[in-house]
Coordinates of C-alpha atoms and ligand atoms in Angstrom, one line a residue:
X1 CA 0.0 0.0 0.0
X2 CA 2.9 2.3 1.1
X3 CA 4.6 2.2 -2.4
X4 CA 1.5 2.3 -4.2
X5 CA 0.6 5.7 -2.2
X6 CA 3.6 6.8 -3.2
X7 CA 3.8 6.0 -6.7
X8 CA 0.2 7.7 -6.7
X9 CA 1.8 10.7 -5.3
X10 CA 4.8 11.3 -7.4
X11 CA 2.4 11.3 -10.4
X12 CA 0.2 13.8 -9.2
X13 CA 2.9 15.8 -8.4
X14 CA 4.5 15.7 -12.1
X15 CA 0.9 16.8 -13.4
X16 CA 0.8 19.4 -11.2
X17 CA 4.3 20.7 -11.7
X18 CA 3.6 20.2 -15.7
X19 CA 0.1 22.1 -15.3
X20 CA 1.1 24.4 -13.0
X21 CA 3.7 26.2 -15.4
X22 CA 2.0 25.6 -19.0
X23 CA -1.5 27.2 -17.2
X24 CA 1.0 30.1 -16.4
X25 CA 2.3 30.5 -19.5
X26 CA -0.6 30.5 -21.7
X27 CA -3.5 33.7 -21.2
X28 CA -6.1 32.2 -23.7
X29 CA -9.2 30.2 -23.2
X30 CA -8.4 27.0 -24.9
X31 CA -5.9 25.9 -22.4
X32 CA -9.1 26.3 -19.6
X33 CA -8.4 22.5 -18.6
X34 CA -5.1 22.9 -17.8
X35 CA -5.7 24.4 -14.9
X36 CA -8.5 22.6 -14.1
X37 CA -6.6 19.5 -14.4
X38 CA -3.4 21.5 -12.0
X39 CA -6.4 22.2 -9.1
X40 CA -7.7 19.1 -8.9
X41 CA -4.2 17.4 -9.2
X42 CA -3.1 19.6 -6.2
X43 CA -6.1 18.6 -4.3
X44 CA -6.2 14.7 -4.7
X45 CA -2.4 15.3 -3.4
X46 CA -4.3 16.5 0.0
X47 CA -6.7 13.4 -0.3
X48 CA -4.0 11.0 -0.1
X49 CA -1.9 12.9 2.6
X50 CA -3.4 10.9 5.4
X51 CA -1.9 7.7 4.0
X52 CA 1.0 9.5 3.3
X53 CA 1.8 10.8 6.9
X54 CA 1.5 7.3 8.1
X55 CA 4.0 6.0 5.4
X56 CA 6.1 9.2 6.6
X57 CA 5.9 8.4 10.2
X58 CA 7.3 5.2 9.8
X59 CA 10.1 6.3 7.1
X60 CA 11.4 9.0 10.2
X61 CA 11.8 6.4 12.9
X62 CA 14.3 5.0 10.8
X63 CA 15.9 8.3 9.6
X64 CA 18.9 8.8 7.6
X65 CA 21.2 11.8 7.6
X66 CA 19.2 13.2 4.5
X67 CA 15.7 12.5 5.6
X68 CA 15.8 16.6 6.5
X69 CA 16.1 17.5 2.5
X70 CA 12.4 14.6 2.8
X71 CA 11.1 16.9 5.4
X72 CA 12.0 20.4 3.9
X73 CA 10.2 18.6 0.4
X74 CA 6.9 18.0 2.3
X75 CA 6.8 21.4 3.6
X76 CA 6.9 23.4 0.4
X77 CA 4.2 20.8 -1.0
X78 CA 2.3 21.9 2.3
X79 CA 3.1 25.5 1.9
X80 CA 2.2 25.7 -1.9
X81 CA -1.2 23.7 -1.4
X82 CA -2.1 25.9 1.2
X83 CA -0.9 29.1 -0.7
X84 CA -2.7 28.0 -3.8
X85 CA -5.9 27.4 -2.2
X86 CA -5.5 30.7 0.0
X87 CA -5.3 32.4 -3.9
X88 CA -8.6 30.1 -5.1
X89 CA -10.8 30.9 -2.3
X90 CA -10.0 34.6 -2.2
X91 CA -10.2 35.4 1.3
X92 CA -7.1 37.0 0.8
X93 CA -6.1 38.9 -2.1
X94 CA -2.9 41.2 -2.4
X95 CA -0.8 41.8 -5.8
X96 CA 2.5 42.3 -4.5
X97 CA 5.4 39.9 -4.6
X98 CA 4.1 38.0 -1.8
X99 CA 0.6 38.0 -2.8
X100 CA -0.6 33.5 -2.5
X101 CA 0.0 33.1 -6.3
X102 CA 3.4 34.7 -5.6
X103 CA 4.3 32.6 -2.9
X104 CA 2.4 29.3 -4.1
X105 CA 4.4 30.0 -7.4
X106 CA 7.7 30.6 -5.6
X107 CA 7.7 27.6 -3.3
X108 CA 6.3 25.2 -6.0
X109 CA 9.7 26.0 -8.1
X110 CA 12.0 25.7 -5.4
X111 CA 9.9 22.1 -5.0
X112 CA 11.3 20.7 -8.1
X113 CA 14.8 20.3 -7.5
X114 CA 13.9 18.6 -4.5
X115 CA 11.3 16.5 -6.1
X116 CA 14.1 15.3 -8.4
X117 CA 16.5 14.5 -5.7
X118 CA 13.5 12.4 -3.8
X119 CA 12.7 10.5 -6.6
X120 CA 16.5 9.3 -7.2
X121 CA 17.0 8.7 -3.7
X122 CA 13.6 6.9 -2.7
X123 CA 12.6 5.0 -5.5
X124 CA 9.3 3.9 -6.3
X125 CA 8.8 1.2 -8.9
X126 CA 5.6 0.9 -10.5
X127 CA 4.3 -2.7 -10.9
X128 CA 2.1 -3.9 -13.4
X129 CA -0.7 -5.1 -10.3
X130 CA -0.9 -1.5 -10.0
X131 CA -3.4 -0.5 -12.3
X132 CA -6.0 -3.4 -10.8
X133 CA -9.5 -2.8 -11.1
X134 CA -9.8 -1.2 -7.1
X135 CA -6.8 0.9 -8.1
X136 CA -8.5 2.7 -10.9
X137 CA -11.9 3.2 -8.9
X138 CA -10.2 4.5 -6.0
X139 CA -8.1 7.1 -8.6
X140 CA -11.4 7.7 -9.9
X141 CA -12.9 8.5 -6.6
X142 CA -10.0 10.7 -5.6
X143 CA -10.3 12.6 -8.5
X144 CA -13.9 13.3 -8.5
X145 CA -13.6 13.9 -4.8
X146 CA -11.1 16.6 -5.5
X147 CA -12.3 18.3 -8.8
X148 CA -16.0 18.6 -6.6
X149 CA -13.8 20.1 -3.8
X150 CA -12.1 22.9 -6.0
X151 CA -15.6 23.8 -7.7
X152 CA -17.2 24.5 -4.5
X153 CA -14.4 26.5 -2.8
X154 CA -13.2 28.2 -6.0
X155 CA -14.5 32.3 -5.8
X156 CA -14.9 34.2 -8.9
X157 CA -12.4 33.9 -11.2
X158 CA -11.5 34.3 -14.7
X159 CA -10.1 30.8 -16.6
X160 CA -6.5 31.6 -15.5
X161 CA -7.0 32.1 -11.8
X162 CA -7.2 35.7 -11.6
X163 CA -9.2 38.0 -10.0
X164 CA -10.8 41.0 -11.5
X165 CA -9.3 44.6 -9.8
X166 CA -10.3 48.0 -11.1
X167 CA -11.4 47.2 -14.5
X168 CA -12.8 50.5 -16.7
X169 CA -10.6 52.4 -13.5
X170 CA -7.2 53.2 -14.7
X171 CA -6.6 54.8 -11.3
X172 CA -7.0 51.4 -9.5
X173 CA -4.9 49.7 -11.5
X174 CA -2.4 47.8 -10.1
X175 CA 1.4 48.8 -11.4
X176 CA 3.8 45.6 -11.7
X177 CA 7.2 45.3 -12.6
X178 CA 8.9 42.4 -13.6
X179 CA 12.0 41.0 -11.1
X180 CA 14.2 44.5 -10.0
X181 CA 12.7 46.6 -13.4
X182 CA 12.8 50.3 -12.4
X183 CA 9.8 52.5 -13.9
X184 CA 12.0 55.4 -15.8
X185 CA 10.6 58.4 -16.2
X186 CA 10.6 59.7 -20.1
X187 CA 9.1 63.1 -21.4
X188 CA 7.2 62.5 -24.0
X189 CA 9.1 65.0 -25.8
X190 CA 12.4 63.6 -25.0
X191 CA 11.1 60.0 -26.5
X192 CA 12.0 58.4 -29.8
X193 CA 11.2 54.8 -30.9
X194 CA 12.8 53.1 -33.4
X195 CA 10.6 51.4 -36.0
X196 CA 13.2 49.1 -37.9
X197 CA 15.2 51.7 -39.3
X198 CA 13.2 54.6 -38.9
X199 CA 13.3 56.8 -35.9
X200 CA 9.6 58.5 -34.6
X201 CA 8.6 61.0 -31.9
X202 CA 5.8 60.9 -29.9
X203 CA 3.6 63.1 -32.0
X204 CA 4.0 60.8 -35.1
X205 CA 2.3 58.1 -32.6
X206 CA -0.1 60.1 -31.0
X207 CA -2.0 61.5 -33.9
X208 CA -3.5 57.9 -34.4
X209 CA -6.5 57.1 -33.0
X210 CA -6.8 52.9 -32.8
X211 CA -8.2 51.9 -30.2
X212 CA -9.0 48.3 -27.8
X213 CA -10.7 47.0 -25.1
X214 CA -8.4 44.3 -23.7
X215 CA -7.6 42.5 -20.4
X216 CA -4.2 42.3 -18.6
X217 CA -4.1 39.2 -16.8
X218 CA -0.8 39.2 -14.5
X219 CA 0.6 35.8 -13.4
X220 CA 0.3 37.2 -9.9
X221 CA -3.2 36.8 -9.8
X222 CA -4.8 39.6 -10.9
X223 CA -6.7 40.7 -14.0
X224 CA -7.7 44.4 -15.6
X225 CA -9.8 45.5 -18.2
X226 CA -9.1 48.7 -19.7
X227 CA -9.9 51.0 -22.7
X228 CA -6.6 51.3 -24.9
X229 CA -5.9 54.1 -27.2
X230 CA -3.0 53.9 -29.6
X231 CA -1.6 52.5 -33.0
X232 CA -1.5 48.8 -34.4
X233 CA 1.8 47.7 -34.5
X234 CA 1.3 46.8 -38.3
X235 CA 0.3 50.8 -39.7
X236 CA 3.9 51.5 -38.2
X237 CA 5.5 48.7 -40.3
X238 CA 4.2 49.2 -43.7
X239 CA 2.1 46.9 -45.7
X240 CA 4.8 43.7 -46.3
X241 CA 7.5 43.6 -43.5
X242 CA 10.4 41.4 -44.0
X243 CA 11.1 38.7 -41.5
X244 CA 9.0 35.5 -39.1
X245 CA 9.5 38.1 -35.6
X246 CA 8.6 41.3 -34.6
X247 CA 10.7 42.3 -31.3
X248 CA 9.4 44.8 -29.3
X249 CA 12.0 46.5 -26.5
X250 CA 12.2 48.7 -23.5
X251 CA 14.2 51.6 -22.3
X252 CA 14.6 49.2 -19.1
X253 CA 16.1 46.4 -21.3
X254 CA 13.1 44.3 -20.9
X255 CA 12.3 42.5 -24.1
X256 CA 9.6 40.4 -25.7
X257 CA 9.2 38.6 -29.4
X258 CA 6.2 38.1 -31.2
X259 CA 5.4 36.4 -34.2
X260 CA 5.6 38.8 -37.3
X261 CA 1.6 37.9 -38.1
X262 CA 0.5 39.4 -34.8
X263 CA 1.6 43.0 -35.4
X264 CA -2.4 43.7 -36.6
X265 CA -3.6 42.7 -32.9
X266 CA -0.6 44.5 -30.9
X267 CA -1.1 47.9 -30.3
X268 CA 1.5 50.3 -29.1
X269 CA -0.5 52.5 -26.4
X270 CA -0.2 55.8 -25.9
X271 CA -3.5 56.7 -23.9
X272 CA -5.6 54.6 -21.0
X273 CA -9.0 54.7 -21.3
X274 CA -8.5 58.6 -22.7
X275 CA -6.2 59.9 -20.5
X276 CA -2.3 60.3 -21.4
X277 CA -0.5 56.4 -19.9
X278 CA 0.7 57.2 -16.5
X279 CA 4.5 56.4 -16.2
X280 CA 3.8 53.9 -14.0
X281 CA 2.1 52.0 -16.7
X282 CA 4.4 52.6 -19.8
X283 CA 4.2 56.1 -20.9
X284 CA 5.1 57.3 -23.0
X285 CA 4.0 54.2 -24.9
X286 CA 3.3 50.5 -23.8
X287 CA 2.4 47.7 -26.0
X288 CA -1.3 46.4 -25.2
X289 CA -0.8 42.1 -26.3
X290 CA -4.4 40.7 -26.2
X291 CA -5.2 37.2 -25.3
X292 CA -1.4 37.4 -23.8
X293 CA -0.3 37.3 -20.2
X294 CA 0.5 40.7 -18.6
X295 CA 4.3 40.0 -19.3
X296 CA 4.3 40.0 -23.1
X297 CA 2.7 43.6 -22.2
X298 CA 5.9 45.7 -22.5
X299 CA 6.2 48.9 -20.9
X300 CA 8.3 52.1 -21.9
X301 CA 8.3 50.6 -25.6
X302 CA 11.5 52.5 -27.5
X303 CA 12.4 50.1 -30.4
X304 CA 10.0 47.9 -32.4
X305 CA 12.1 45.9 -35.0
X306 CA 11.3 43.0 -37.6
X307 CA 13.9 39.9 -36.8
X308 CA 14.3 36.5 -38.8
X309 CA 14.3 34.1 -36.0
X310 CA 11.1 32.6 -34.8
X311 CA 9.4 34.2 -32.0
X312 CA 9.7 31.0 -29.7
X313 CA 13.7 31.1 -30.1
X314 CA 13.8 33.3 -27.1
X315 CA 13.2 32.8 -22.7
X316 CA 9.6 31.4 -21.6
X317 CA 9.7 34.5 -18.7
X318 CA 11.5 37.9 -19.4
X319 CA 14.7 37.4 -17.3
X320 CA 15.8 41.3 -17.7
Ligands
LIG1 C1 4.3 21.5 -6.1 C2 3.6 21.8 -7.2 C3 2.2 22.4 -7.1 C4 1.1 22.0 -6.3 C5 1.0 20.9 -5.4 C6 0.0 22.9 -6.7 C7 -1.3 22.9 -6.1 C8 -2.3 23.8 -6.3 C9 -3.5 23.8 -5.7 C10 -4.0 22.8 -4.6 C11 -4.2 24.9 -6.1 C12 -5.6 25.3 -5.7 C13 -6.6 24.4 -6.4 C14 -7.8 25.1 -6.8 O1 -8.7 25.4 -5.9 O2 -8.0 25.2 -8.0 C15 -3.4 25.5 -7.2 C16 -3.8 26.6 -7.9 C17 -3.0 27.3 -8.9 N1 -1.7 27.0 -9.1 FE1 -0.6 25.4 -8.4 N2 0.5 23.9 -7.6 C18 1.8 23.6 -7.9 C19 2.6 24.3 -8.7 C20 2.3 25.4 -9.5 C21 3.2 26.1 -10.4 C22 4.6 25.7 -10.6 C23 2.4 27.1 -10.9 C24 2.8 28.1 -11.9 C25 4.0 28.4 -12.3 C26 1.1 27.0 -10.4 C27 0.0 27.9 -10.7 C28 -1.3 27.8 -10.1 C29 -2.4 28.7 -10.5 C30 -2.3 29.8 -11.6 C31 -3.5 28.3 -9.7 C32 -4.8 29.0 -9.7 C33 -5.7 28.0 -10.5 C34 -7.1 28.4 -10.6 O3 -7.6 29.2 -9.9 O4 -7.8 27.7 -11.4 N3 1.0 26.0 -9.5 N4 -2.2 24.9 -7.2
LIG2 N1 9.6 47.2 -19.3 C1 8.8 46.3 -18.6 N2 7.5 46.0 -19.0 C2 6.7 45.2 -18.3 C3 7.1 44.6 -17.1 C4 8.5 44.9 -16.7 O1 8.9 44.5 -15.6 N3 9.2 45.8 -17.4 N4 6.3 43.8 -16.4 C5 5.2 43.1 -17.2 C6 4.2 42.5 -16.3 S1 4.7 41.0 -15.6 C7 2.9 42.9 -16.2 S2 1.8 42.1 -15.3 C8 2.5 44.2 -16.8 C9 1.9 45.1 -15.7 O2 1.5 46.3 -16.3 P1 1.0 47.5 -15.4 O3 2.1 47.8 -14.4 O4 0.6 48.6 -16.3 O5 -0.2 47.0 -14.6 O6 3.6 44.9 -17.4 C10 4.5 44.1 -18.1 N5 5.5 45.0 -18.8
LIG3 MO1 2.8 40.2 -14.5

């Protein structure tokens, strides 16, 4: 039974690690399951702790001099369960660094080393009697058990997780910048971007009048939906641009790619819902991604160019 539980366990935790980090990755409504599949994953992990503490119990009375790094492992699985159903249920709800997602995030990746080291160190073969009749009833059971759980405790949320703050009120926005990024402080009238080879000012930008409604959905668990006034990407590039990427670039370094067919859908912002773009929030100009998580939504914009390589050839998360 022990290495069954176990076995059941390790699984679950792979699915949720795997879920977990595509559901963050992806801001579009297809890839809903994912993180229904990552809740209820997470759950059935509490279901079976029980069993698990027992199995535990008996592993510590004979401990070896790394059973520690075993203890350490189940605390973080503890700490991001709790963290991510703190975040689910919304009875507390902060944006900041150590807002649940934040912290449920954080602890989950310092997890995965650790899973990996647990997994080479305790062993769990599966056998083929594993997947006996009971077992699959009782996985069944556990899994309905949990995906009923994380309906009923789940408060309103959009598909990613998120919670809705100050939507159609810019003011209430929250600001958030990626790792140490400062927010620098550019005069429109000292701004230039660079279109490929071309160099604009801010009045070539502003006299367009494009405009969006689109939501910023921030891995930290927030969402905002806001009026955005600006220009598409594509009128700034011409008719036929050259190249498979379009990157798009900061005056803090921070850089994202894009494929070269989105540049009708991307607009470069230069006015939130009709009011010049606080400098908090970009301005001069920000890029406005929809359907993309908040970090493809580039702040401070000062060079768009057209690139060869494909838009995937670059990091998952903006590391600048
Ligand atoms: C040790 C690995 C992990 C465990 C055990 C775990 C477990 C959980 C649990 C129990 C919930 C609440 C379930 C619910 O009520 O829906 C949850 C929610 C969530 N987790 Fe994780 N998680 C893990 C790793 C991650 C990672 C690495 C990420 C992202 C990088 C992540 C992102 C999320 C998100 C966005 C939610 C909210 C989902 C929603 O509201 O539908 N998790 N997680
Ligand atoms: N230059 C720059 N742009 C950035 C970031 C950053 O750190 N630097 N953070 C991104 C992230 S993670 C989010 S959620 C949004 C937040 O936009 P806001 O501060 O206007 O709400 O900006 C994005 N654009
Ligand atoms: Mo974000």
């Amino acid at each position: 039974m022990g290495r069954r539980t176990n076995v059941a366990l390790e699984l679950l935790l792979l699915v949720t690690l795997v879920t977990g980090i595509a559901g963050f990755l992806s801001g579009s409504h297809g890839t809903r399951w994912i993180l229904v599949v990552h809740g209820t994953a997470g759950l059935s992990i509490v279901f079976l702790a029980p069993w698990k503490a027992a199995i535990a119990r008996r592993g510590l009375r004979r401990a070896r001099p790394d059973s520690v790094l075993s203890i350490v492992f189940a605390l973080l699985v503890v700490i991001t369960i709790v963290a991510g159903v703190v975040h689910t249920t919304g009875v507390w709800v902060d944006r900041g660094a150590w807002s649940p997602m934040g912290i449920h995030i954080l602890a989950a990746l310092v997890t995965i080393p650790l899973f990996a080291w647990h997994v080479v160190h305790r062993p769990q073969r599966p056998r083929r009697g594993d997947l006996s009749r009971r077992a699959v009833l009782r996985a069944g059971a556990l899994g309905g058990g949990a995906l009923a759980v994380r309906t009923l405790t789940r408060a309103d949320h959009r598909f990613t997780g998120s919670f809705e703050v100050g939507s159609f009120r810019p003011d209430e926005m929250p600001v958030v910048q990626w790792f140490n990024d400062d927010k620098p402080r550019i005069r429109p009238e000292d701004w230039t971007l660079r279109v490929d080879d071309r160099v604009l000012g801010f009045d070539d930008i502003a006299r367009y009048e494009d405009e969006l409604v689109a939501t910023l959905d921030c891995t930290g668990g927030w969402y905002s939906t806001q009026v955005w006034q600006g220009v598409w990407l594509g009128r700034l590039l011409g008719p036929e641009p050259d190249g498979r990427s379009l990157v798009v670039e900061s005056a803090t370094g921070y850089v994202r790619r894009f494929p070269l067919g989105d540049r009708d859908r991307l607009l470069l912002a230069t006015h939130l819902g009709s009011e010049p773009l606080d400098r908090r929030h970009g301005s001069p100009a920000r890029l406005v991604a929809p359907g993309r998580r908040g970090m493809w939504w580039v702040k401070w914009v000062t060079s768009i160019h057209t690139s060869d390589r494909p838009w995937w050839l670059q990091s998952p998360i903006p590391l600048s």
